[in-house]
Amino acid sequence: MISEAEFHDRVVGPRLQSLFGADAVEHEHYLDGTTAYADYWVDLGVVILAIEVENDADSVRSGVAQALEYAQNDDRAVPLVITPEGHVEAAQADQLRDVCPIIELPLPTGAAG
């Protein structure tokens, strides 16, 4: 299994920056008035992606709760969980997607899966 730190560094961060530009992507965004940090905060102007990253199936459910909490910090924020492709069971993902989008990203070649 890929570590969460490696997933951030090798997959999630580069993908978000390539899609939205480095200036729009903030890693470890402090949520004012809380003790929480969103893994990624992507400010697109009209909408913000409040992102929690999880590297294994056991953590995805709590990741959804965290992303929902992050999104409460701004009226423009949309919660989102990002996890490695194939690391969450289809039935669990379908159930959780009713509450919060879950994006599965492929692992880079050579990464443990």
mmCIF file with all atom_site columns, C-alpha atoms in Angstrom:
data_model
loop_
_atom_site.group_PDB
_atom_site.id
_atom_site.type_symbol
_atom_site.label_atom_id
_atom_site.label_alt_id
_atom_site.label_comp_id
_atom_site.label_asym_id
_atom_site.label_entity_id
_atom_site.label_seq_id
_atom_site.pdbx_PDB_ins_code
_atom_site.Cartn_x
_atom_site.Cartn_y
_atom_site.Cartn_z
_atom_site.occupancy
_atom_site.B_iso_or_equiv
_atom_site.pdbx_formal_charge
_atom_site.auth_seq_id
_atom_site.auth_comp_id
_atom_site.auth_asym_id
_atom_site.auth_atom_id
_atom_site.pdbx_PDB_model_num
ATOM 1   C CA . MET A 1 1   ? 0.000   0.000  0.000   1.00 0.00 ? 1   MET A CA 1
ATOM 2   C CA . ILE A 1 2   ? 1.202   3.502  -0.784  1.00 0.00 ? 2   ILE A CA 1
ATOM 3   C CA . SER A 1 3   ? 1.678   5.761  2.240   1.00 0.00 ? 3   SER A CA 1
ATOM 4   C CA . GLU A 1 4   ? -0.567  8.779  2.524   1.00 0.00 ? 4   GLU A CA 1
ATOM 5   C CA . ALA A 1 5   ? 2.448   11.113 2.359   1.00 0.00 ? 5   ALA A CA 1
ATOM 6   C CA . GLU A 1 6   ? 3.671   9.481  -0.856  1.00 0.00 ? 6   GLU A CA 1
ATOM 7   C CA . PHE A 1 7   ? 0.162   9.615  -2.325  1.00 0.00 ? 7   PHE A CA 1
ATOM 8   C CA . HIS A 1 8   ? 0.052   13.356 -1.560  1.00 0.00 ? 8   HIS A CA 1
ATOM 9   C CA . ASP A 1 9   ? 3.521   14.038 -2.997  1.00 0.00 ? 9   ASP A CA 1
ATOM 10  C CA . ARG A 1 10  ? 3.487   11.801 -6.064  1.00 0.00 ? 10  ARG A CA 1
ATOM 11  C CA . VAL A 1 11  ? -0.173  11.806 -7.092  1.00 0.00 ? 11  VAL A CA 1
ATOM 12  C CA . VAL A 1 12  ? -2.628  14.236 -5.513  1.00 0.00 ? 12  VAL A CA 1
ATOM 13  C CA . GLY A 1 13  ? -0.597  17.444 -5.283  1.00 0.00 ? 13  GLY A CA 1
ATOM 14  C CA . PRO A 1 14  ? 0.811   17.245 -8.832  1.00 0.00 ? 14  PRO A CA 1
ATOM 15  C CA . ARG A 1 15  ? -2.593  16.297 -10.292 1.00 0.00 ? 15  ARG A CA 1
ATOM 16  C CA . LEU A 1 16  ? -4.407  19.170 -8.579  1.00 0.00 ? 16  LEU A CA 1
ATOM 17  C CA . GLN A 1 17  ? -1.726  21.656 -9.619  1.00 0.00 ? 17  GLN A CA 1
ATOM 18  C CA . SER A 1 18  ? -1.794  20.472 -13.223 1.00 0.00 ? 18  SER A CA 1
ATOM 19  C CA . LEU A 1 19  ? -5.592  20.769 -13.345 1.00 0.00 ? 19  LEU A CA 1
ATOM 20  C CA . PHE A 1 20  ? -6.094  24.029 -11.464 1.00 0.00 ? 20  PHE A CA 1
ATOM 21  C CA . GLY A 1 21  ? -2.692  25.771 -11.303 1.00 0.00 ? 21  GLY A CA 1
ATOM 22  C CA . ALA A 1 22  ? -0.309  25.971 -8.375  1.00 0.00 ? 22  ALA A CA 1
ATOM 23  C CA . ASP A 1 23  ? -1.731  29.307 -7.175  1.00 0.00 ? 23  ASP A CA 1
ATOM 24  C CA . ALA A 1 24  ? -5.203  27.819 -6.645  1.00 0.00 ? 24  ALA A CA 1
ATOM 25  C CA . VAL A 1 25  ? -3.999  24.780 -4.659  1.00 0.00 ? 25  VAL A CA 1
ATOM 26  C CA . GLU A 1 26  ? -3.134  25.070 -0.975  1.00 0.00 ? 26  GLU A CA 1
ATOM 27  C CA . HIS A 1 27  ? -1.839  22.015 0.903   1.00 0.00 ? 27  HIS A CA 1
ATOM 28  C CA . GLU A 1 28  ? -2.655  21.799 4.628   1.00 0.00 ? 28  GLU A CA 1
ATOM 29  C CA . HIS A 1 29  ? -5.049  24.757 4.642   1.00 0.00 ? 29  HIS A CA 1
ATOM 30  C CA . TYR A 1 30  ? -5.858  25.989 8.168   1.00 0.00 ? 30  TYR A CA 1
ATOM 31  C CA . LEU A 1 31  ? -9.592  26.389 8.721   1.00 0.00 ? 31  LEU A CA 1
ATOM 32  C CA . ASP A 1 32  ? -10.147 29.627 10.655  1.00 0.00 ? 32  ASP A CA 1
ATOM 33  C CA . GLY A 1 33  ? -11.872 29.247 13.993  1.00 0.00 ? 33  GLY A CA 1
ATOM 34  C CA . THR A 1 34  ? -11.121 25.517 14.213  1.00 0.00 ? 34  THR A CA 1
ATOM 35  C CA . THR A 1 35  ? -8.202  23.258 14.999  1.00 0.00 ? 35  THR A CA 1
ATOM 36  C CA . ALA A 1 36  ? -8.539  21.519 11.626  1.00 0.00 ? 36  ALA A CA 1
ATOM 37  C CA . TYR A 1 37  ? -6.479  21.593 8.454   1.00 0.00 ? 37  TYR A CA 1
ATOM 38  C CA . ALA A 1 38  ? -7.914  20.552 5.096   1.00 0.00 ? 38  ALA A CA 1
ATOM 39  C CA . ASP A 1 39  ? -5.480  18.330 3.206   1.00 0.00 ? 39  ASP A CA 1
ATOM 40  C CA . TYR A 1 40  ? -6.070  20.488 0.127   1.00 0.00 ? 40  TYR A CA 1
ATOM 41  C CA . TRP A 1 41  ? -8.056  23.663 -0.385  1.00 0.00 ? 41  TRP A CA 1
ATOM 42  C CA . VAL A 1 42  ? -8.532  24.477 -4.068  1.00 0.00 ? 42  VAL A CA 1
ATOM 43  C CA . ASP A 1 43  ? -9.943  27.972 -4.512  1.00 0.00 ? 43  ASP A CA 1
ATOM 44  C CA . LEU A 1 44  ? -11.512 28.308 -7.951  1.00 0.00 ? 44  LEU A CA 1
ATOM 45  C CA . GLY A 1 45  ? -13.222 31.611 -7.175  1.00 0.00 ? 45  GLY A CA 1
ATOM 46  C CA . VAL A 1 46  ? -16.869 30.608 -7.495  1.00 0.00 ? 46  VAL A CA 1
ATOM 47  C CA . VAL A 1 47  ? -16.303 27.272 -5.779  1.00 0.00 ? 47  VAL A CA 1
ATOM 48  C CA . ILE A 1 48  ? -13.731 25.801 -3.384  1.00 0.00 ? 48  ILE A CA 1
ATOM 49  C CA . LEU A 1 49  ? -12.795 22.123 -3.251  1.00 0.00 ? 49  LEU A CA 1
ATOM 50  C CA . ALA A 1 50  ? -12.367 21.116 0.400   1.00 0.00 ? 50  ALA A CA 1
ATOM 51  C CA . ILE A 1 51  ? -10.343 17.922 0.028   1.00 0.00 ? 51  ILE A CA 1
ATOM 52  C CA . GLU A 1 52  ? -9.462  15.102 2.398   1.00 0.00 ? 52  GLU A CA 1
ATOM 53  C CA . VAL A 1 53  ? -6.964  12.516 1.138   1.00 0.00 ? 53  VAL A CA 1
ATOM 54  C CA . GLU A 1 54  ? -7.070  8.916  2.371   1.00 0.00 ? 54  GLU A CA 1
ATOM 55  C CA . ASN A 1 55  ? -4.781  6.096  1.295   1.00 0.00 ? 55  ASN A CA 1
ATOM 56  C CA . ASP A 1 56  ? -6.800  3.063  2.395   1.00 0.00 ? 56  ASP A CA 1
ATOM 57  C CA . ALA A 1 57  ? -10.367 1.765  2.497   1.00 0.00 ? 57  ALA A CA 1
ATOM 58  C CA . ASP A 1 58  ? -10.587 1.806  6.293   1.00 0.00 ? 58  ASP A CA 1
ATOM 59  C CA . SER A 1 59  ? -10.040 5.556  6.355   1.00 0.00 ? 59  SER A CA 1
ATOM 60  C CA . VAL A 1 60  ? -12.429 6.626  3.609   1.00 0.00 ? 60  VAL A CA 1
ATOM 61  C CA . ARG A 1 61  ? -15.522 6.768  5.850   1.00 0.00 ? 61  ARG A CA 1
ATOM 62  C CA . SER A 1 62  ? -13.792 9.081  8.343   1.00 0.00 ? 62  SER A CA 1
ATOM 63  C CA . GLY A 1 63  ? -12.361 11.030 5.398   1.00 0.00 ? 63  GLY A CA 1
ATOM 64  C CA . VAL A 1 64  ? -15.887 11.784 4.199   1.00 0.00 ? 64  VAL A CA 1
ATOM 65  C CA . ALA A 1 65  ? -16.765 13.150 7.649   1.00 0.00 ? 65  ALA A CA 1
ATOM 66  C CA . GLN A 1 66  ? -13.633 15.304 7.643   1.00 0.00 ? 66  GLN A CA 1
ATOM 67  C CA . ALA A 1 67  ? -14.307 16.676 4.151   1.00 0.00 ? 67  ALA A CA 1
ATOM 68  C CA . LEU A 1 68  ? -17.872 17.545 5.164   1.00 0.00 ? 68  LEU A CA 1
ATOM 69  C CA . GLU A 1 69  ? -16.492 19.365 8.210   1.00 0.00 ? 69  GLU A CA 1
ATOM 70  C CA . TYR A 1 70  ? -13.988 21.286 6.064   1.00 0.00 ? 70  TYR A CA 1
ATOM 71  C CA . ALA A 1 71  ? -16.728 22.384 3.669   1.00 0.00 ? 71  ALA A CA 1
ATOM 72  C CA . GLN A 1 72  ? -18.634 23.990 6.545   1.00 0.00 ? 72  GLN A CA 1
ATOM 73  C CA . ASN A 1 73  ? -15.830 26.567 6.755   1.00 0.00 ? 73  ASN A CA 1
ATOM 74  C CA . ASP A 1 74  ? -16.875 28.446 3.596   1.00 0.00 ? 74  ASP A CA 1
ATOM 75  C CA . ASP A 1 75  ? -20.213 28.821 1.815   1.00 0.00 ? 75  ASP A CA 1
ATOM 76  C CA . ARG A 1 76  ? -18.500 28.160 -1.527  1.00 0.00 ? 76  ARG A CA 1
ATOM 77  C CA . ALA A 1 77  ? -16.825 24.929 -0.410  1.00 0.00 ? 77  ALA A CA 1
ATOM 78  C CA . VAL A 1 78  ? -17.664 21.484 -1.781  1.00 0.00 ? 78  VAL A CA 1
ATOM 79  C CA . PRO A 1 79  ? -16.384 18.419 0.130   1.00 0.00 ? 79  PRO A CA 1
ATOM 80  C CA . LEU A 1 80  ? -14.301 15.860 -1.746  1.00 0.00 ? 80  LEU A CA 1
ATOM 81  C CA . VAL A 1 81  ? -12.317 12.747 -0.801  1.00 0.00 ? 81  VAL A CA 1
ATOM 82  C CA . ILE A 1 82  ? -9.427  11.491 -2.917  1.00 0.00 ? 82  ILE A CA 1
ATOM 83  C CA . THR A 1 83  ? -8.145  7.919  -2.555  1.00 0.00 ? 83  THR A CA 1
ATOM 84  C CA . PRO A 1 84  ? -5.987  5.562  -4.627  1.00 0.00 ? 84  PRO A CA 1
ATOM 85  C CA . GLU A 1 85  ? -7.828  3.693  -7.362  1.00 0.00 ? 85  GLU A CA 1
ATOM 86  C CA . GLY A 1 86  ? -9.094  0.314  -6.157  1.00 0.00 ? 86  GLY A CA 1
ATOM 87  C CA . HIS A 1 87  ? -8.436  1.041  -2.484  1.00 0.00 ? 87  HIS A CA 1
ATOM 88  C CA . VAL A 1 88  ? -12.099 1.346  -1.503  1.00 0.00 ? 88  VAL A CA 1
ATOM 89  C CA . GLU A 1 89  ? -14.769 -1.309 -1.870  1.00 0.00 ? 89  GLU A CA 1
ATOM 90  C CA . ALA A 1 90  ? -17.363 -0.509 -4.546  1.00 0.00 ? 90  ALA A CA 1
ATOM 91  C CA . ALA A 1 91  ? -20.358 -0.947 -2.207  1.00 0.00 ? 91  ALA A CA 1
ATOM 92  C CA . GLN A 1 92  ? -18.813 1.329  0.420   1.00 0.00 ? 92  GLN A CA 1
ATOM 93  C CA . ALA A 1 93  ? -17.841 3.928  -2.181  1.00 0.00 ? 93  ALA A CA 1
ATOM 94  C CA . ASP A 1 94  ? -21.332 3.948  -3.693  1.00 0.00 ? 94  ASP A CA 1
ATOM 95  C CA . GLN A 1 95  ? -22.912 4.454  -0.268  1.00 0.00 ? 95  GLN A CA 1
ATOM 96  C CA . LEU A 1 96  ? -20.502 7.239  0.675   1.00 0.00 ? 96  LEU A CA 1
ATOM 97  C CA . ARG A 1 97  ? -20.820 8.974  -2.709  1.00 0.00 ? 97  ARG A CA 1
ATOM 98  C CA . ASP A 1 98  ? -24.446 9.673  -1.787  1.00 0.00 ? 98  ASP A CA 1
ATOM 99  C CA . VAL A 1 99  ? -22.998 12.018 0.858   1.00 0.00 ? 99  VAL A CA 1
ATOM 100 C CA . CYS A 1 100 ? -19.690 13.217 -0.603  1.00 0.00 ? 100 CYS A CA 1
ATOM 101 C CA . PRO A 1 101 ? -17.866 12.786 -3.919  1.00 0.00 ? 101 PRO A CA 1
ATOM 102 C CA . ILE A 1 102 ? -15.022 10.262 -3.806  1.00 0.00 ? 102 ILE A CA 1
ATOM 103 C CA . ILE A 1 103 ? -12.387 10.430 -6.524  1.00 0.00 ? 103 ILE A CA 1
ATOM 104 C CA . GLU A 1 104 ? -10.105 7.447  -7.103  1.00 0.00 ? 104 GLU A CA 1
ATOM 105 C CA . LEU A 1 105 ? -6.780  8.321  -8.734  1.00 0.00 ? 105 LEU A CA 1
ATOM 106 C CA . PRO A 1 106 ? -4.449  5.774  -10.322 1.00 0.00 ? 106 PRO A CA 1
ATOM 107 C CA . LEU A 1 107 ? -1.110  5.135  -8.650  1.00 0.00 ? 107 LEU A CA 1
ATOM 108 C CA . PRO A 1 108 ? 2.059   5.980  -10.532 1.00 0.00 ? 108 PRO A CA 1
ATOM 109 C CA . THR A 1 109 ? 4.101   3.171  -12.042 1.00 0.00 ? 109 THR A CA 1
ATOM 110 C CA . GLY A 1 110 ? 6.318   1.624  -9.389  1.00 0.00 ? 110 GLY A CA 1
ATOM 111 C CA . ALA A 1 111 ? 4.193   2.742  -6.420  1.00 0.00 ? 111 ALA A CA 1
ATOM 112 C CA . ALA A 1 112 ? 3.104   0.043  -4.013  1.00 0.00 ? 112 ALA A CA 1
ATOM 113 C CA . GLY A 1 113 ? -0.561  -0.777 -4.422  1.00 0.00 ? 113 GLY A CA 1
#
